[in-house]
Short mmCIF file of C-alpha atoms in Angstrom, two decimals:
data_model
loop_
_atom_site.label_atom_id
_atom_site.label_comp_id
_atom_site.label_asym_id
_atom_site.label_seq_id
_atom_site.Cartn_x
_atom_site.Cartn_y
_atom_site.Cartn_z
CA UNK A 230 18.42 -6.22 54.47
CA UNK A 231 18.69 -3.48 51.84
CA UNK A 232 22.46 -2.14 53.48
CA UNK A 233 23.56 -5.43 53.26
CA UNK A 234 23.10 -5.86 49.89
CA UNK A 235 23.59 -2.16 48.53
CA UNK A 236 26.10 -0.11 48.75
CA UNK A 237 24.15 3.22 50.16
CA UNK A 238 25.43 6.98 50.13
CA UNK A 239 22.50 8.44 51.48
CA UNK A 240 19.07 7.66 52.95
CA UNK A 241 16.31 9.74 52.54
CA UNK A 242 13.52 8.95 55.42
CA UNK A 243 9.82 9.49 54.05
CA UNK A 244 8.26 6.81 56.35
CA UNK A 245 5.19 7.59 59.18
CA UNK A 246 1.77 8.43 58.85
CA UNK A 247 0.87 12.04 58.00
CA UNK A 248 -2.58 13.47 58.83
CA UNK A 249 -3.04 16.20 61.45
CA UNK A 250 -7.08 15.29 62.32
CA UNK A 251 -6.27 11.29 62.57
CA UNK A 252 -3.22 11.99 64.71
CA UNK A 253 -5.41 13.53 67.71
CA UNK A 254 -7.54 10.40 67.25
CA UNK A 255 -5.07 7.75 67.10
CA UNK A 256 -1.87 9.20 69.08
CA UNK A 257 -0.26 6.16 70.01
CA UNK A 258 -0.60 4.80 66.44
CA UNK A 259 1.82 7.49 65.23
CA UNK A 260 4.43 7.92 67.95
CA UNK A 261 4.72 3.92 67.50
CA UNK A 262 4.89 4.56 63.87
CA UNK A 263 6.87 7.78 63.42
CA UNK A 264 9.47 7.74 65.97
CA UNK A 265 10.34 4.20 66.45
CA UNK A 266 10.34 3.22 62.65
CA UNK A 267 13.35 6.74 62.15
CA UNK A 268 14.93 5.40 65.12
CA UNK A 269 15.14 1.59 63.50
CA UNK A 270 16.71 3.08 60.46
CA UNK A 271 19.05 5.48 62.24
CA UNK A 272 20.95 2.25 64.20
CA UNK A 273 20.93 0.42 61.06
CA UNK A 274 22.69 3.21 59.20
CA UNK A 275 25.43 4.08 61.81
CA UNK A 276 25.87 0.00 62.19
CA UNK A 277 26.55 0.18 58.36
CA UNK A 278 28.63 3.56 58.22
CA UNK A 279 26.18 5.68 56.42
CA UNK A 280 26.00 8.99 57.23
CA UNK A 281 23.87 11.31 55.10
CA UNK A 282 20.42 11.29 56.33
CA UNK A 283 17.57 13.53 54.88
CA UNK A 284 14.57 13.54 57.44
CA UNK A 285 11.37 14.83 55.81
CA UNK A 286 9.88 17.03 58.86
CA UNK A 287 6.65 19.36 59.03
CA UNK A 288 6.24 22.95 58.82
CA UNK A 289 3.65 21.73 61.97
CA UNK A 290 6.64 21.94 64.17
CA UNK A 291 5.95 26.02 63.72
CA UNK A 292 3.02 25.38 65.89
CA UNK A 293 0.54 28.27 64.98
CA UNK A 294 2.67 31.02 64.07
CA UNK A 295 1.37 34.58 64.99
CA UNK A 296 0.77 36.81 61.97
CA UNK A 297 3.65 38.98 62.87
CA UNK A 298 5.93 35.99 62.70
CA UNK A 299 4.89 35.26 59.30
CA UNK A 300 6.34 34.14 56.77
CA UNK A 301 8.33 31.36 58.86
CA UNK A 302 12.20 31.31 58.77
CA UNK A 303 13.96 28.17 59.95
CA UNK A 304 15.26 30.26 62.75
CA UNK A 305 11.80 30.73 63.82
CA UNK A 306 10.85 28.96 66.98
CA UNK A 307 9.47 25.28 66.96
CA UNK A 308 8.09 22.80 69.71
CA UNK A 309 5.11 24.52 70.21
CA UNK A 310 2.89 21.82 68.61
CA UNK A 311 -0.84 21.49 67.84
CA UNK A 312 -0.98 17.92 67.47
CA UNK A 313 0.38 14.34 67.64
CA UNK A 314 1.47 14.52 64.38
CA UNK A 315 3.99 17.71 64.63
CA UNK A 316 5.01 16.76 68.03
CA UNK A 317 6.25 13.32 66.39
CA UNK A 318 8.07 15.38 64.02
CA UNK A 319 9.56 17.84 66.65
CA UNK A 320 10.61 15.33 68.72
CA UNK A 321 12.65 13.56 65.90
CA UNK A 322 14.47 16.67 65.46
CA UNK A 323 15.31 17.16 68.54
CA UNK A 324 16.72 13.55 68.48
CA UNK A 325 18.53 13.93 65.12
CA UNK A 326 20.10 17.47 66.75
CA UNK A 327 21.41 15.10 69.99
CA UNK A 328 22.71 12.95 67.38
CA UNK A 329 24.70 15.35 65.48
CA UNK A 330 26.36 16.47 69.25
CA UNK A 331 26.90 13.38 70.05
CA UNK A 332 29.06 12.45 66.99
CA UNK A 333 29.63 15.88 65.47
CA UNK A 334 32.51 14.90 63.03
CA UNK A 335 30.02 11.41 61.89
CA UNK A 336 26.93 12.37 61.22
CA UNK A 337 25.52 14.70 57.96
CA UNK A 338 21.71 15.70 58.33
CA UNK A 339 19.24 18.15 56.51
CA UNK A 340 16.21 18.42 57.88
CA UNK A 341 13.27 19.09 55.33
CA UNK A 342 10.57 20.95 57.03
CA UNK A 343 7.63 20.47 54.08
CA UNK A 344 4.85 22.74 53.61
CA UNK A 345 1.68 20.95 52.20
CA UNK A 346 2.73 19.17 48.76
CA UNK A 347 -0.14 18.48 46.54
CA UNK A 348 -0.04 17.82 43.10
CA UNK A 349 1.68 15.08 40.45
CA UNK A 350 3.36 13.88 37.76
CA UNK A 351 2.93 16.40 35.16
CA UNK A 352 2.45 12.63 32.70
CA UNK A 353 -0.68 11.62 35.18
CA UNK A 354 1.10 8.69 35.76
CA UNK A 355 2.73 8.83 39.13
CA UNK A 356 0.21 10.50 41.90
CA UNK A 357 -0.95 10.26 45.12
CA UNK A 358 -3.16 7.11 45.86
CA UNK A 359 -4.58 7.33 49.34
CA UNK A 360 -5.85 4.43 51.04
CA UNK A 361 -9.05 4.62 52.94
CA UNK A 362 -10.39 8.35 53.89
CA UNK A 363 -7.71 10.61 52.51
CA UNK A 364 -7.18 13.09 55.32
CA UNK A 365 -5.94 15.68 53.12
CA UNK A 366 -7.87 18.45 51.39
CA UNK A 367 -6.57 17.70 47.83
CA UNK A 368 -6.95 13.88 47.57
CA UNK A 369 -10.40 14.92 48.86
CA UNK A 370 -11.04 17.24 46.72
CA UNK A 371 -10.02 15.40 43.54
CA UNK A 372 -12.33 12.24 45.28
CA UNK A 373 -15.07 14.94 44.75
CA UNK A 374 -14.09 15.45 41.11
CA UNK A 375 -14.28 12.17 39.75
CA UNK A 376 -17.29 10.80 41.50
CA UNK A 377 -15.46 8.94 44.24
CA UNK A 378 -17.19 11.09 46.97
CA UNK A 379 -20.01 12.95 46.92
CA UNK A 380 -19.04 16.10 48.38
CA UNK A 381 -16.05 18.17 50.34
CA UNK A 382 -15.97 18.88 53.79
CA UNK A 383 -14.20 22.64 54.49
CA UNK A 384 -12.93 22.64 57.78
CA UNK A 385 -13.36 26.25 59.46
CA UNK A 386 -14.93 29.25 57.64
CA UNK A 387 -14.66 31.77 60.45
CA UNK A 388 -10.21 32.11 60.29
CA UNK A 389 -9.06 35.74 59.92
CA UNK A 390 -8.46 35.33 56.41
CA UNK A 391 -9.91 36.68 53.30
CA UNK A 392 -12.20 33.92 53.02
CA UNK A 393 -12.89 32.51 56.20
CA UNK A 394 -10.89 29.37 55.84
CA UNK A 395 -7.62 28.49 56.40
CA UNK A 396 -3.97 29.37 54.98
CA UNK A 397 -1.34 26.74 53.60
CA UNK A 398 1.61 26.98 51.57
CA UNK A 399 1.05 24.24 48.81
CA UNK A 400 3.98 23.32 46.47
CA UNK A 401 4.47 21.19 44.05
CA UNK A 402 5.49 17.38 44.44
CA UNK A 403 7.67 17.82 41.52
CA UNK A 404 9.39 20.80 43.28
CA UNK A 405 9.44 18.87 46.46
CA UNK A 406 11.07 16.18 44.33
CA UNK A 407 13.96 18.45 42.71
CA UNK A 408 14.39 20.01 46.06
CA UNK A 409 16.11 16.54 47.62
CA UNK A 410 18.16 16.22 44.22
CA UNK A 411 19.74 19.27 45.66
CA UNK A 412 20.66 18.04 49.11
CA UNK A 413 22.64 14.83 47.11
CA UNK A 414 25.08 17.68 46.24
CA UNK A 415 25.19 19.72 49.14
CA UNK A 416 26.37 16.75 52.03
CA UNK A 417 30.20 17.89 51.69
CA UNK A 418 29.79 21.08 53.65
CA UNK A 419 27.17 19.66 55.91
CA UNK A 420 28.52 19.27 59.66
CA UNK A 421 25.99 18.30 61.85
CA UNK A 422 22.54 19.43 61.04
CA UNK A 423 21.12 21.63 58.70
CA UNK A 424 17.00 22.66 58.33
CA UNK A 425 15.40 23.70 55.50
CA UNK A 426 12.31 25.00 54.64
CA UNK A 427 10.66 23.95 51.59
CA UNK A 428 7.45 25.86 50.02
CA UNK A 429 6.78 28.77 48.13
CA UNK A 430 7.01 31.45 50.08
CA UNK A 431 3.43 32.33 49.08
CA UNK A 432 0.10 31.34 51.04
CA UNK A 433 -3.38 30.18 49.60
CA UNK A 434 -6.49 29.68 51.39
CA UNK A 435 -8.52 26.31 51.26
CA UNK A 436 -11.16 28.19 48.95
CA UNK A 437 -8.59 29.39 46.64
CA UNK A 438 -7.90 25.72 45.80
CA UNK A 439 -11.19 25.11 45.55
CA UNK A 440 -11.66 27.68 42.78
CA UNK A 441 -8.83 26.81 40.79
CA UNK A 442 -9.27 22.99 41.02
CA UNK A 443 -12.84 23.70 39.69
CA UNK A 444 -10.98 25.27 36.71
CA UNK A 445 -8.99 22.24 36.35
CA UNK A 446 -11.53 20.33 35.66
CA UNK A 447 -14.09 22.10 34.31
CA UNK A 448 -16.73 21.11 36.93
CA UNK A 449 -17.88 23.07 40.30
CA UNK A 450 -17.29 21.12 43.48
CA UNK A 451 -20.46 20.22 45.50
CA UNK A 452 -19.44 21.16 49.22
CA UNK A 453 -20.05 21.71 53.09
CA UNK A 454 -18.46 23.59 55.71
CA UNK A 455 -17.71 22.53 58.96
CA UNK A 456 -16.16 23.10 62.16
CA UNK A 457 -12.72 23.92 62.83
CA UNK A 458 -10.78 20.75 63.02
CA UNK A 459 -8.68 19.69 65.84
CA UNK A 460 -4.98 20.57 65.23
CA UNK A 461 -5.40 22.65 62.53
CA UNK A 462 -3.47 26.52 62.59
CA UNK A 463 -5.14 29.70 61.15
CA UNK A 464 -2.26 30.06 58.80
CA UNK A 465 1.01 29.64 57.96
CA UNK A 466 3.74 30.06 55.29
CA UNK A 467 7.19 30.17 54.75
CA UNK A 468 10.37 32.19 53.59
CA UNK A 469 12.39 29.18 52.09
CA UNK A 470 15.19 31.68 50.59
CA UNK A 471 17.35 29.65 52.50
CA UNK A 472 17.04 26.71 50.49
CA UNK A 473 17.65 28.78 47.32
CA UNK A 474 20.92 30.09 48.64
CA UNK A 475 22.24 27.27 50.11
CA UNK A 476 20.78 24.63 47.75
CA UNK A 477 20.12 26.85 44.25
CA UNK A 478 16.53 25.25 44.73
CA UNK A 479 13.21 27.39 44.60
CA UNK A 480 9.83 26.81 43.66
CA UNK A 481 8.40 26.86 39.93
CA UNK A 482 4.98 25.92 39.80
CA UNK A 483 2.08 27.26 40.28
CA UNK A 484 -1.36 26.12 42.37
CA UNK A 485 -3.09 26.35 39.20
CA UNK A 486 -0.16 23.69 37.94
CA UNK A 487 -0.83 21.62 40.53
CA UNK A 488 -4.15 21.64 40.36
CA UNK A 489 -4.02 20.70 36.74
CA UNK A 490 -1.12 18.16 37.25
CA UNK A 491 -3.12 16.62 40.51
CA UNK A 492 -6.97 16.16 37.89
CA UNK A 493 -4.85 14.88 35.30
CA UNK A 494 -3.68 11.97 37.08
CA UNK A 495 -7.38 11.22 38.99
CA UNK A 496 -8.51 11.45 34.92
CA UNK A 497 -6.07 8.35 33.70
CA UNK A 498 -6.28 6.55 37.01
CA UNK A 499 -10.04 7.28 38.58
CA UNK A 500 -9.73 4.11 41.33
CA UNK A 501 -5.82 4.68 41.89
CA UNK A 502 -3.02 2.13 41.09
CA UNK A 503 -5.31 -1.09 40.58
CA UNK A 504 -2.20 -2.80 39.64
CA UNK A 505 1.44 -2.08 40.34
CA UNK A 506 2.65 -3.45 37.11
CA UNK A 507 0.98 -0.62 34.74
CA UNK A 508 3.97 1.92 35.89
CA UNK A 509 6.59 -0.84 35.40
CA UNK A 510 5.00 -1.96 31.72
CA UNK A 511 4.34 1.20 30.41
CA UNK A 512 8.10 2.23 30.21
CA UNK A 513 7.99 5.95 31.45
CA UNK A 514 11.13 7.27 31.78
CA UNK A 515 10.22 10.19 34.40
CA UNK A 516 12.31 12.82 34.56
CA UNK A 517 12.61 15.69 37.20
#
């Protein structure tokens, strides 16, 4: 196995399935999936005396924050969960936190509660290449775009938002990216656990993202609206100062970036990676 024949520092864990909707649908699928599979790689770690761990959590653990409460802190309560999905999440934190007691001069882990990344490579090389029915609003989206589907389902245009529809805090995968270069640097004065939020501090409605991934690429997006979808909140968004203090990490990049980043790479790769080996022969050196 990959301890045995590397000698590893650190382990970040981005493993489990991700979708809100397809989590109240297939439940057991994803506490099979998402528990057991952090739990596999947690015994193999401590059996190989590795002991920085980055778990990539869920602003879903937030449940559906009331607008008073808003934007979320980490200090902010959690467990009150509107899904499968975020209750898979929350109950992995609670079991890394029971880890930490357990051995609390062992074990060095920072939890990374995300908040919707979208976007890609600024090159259009490395993106997001969903398998099946993306469950996301921005693979679907960009499906929309380039032919691949004929039209976007919004979910919910009756929220108390501007709009009608609901609120996210999208940030960049690039951002996302730099932001677990900074934990690499950070372990020595973790003790136990540590949770950070990661976002932009700023929310943006599902029509917002419409609009500017229509400028993006220069096309309007044929659409219908929906229902509310199970498991989905109003809104939410975070205060990920934090992170900045603790980590020197902050957001730099815009929706507008992402949407331009995100059509660039649906442009140069319109049916997603048909072959592995393009990344490998093309010689990119990416750089974050």
């Amino acid at each position: 196995m990959a301890f045995d024949r590397f000698n590893i520092d650190t382990v970040f864990d981005f493993t489990g399935r991700k979708a809100v909707g397809e989590s109240t649908q297939l439940p057991i699928l994803y506490y099979k999936y998402n528990m057991n599979g952090t739990m596999t790689l947690l015994k193999c770690m401590r059996e190989h005396d590795v002991q920085n761990f980055v778990f990539s959590s869920s602003c879903t653990v937030y449940g559906a924050p009331s607008p008073d409460n808003l934007p979320i802190k980490e200090t902010d309560p959690v467990g009150c969960c509107q899904c499968p999905y975020a209750k898979c999440k929350y109950f992995t934190e609670c079991l890394l936190q029971d880890l930490a007691q357990g051995e609390p001069d062992y074990w060095r882990i920072i939890i990374m509660r995300y908040f919707n990344p979208v976007g890609a490579h600024e090159s259009g090389m490395i993106g997001e290449d969903p398998r099946g029915d993306p469950q996301n609003l921005m693979p679907k989206l960009a499906q929309v775009a380039v032919g691949k589907r004929p039209i976007l389902n919004i979910y919910g245009e009756d929220y108390e938002t501007k709009d009608g529809s609901p609120i996210r805090d999208y940030i960049h995968v690039v951002d996302v990216a730099k932001a677990h270069r900074k934990t690499i640097k950070n372990f020595q004065d973790i003790r136990g656990t540590e949770v950070y939020n990661i976002g932009t501090g700023e929310g943006k409605t599902a029509w917002d993202m419409v609009k500017a991934f229509e400028i993006a690429c220069g096309k309007p997006i044929a659409f219908q609206m929906c229902g509310r979808r199970p498991g989905d909140v109003p809104k939410i968004y975070c205060d990920p100062s934090k992170a900045e203090k603790d980590l020197g990490w902050r957001a730099e990049r815009s929706h507008t970036q992402m949407c331009a980043d995100l059509w660039r790479f649906y442009t140069l790769n319109p049916n997603g990676y048909q072959d592995a080996s393009v990344l490998r022969e093309s010689g990119l050196n990416i750089e974050y």
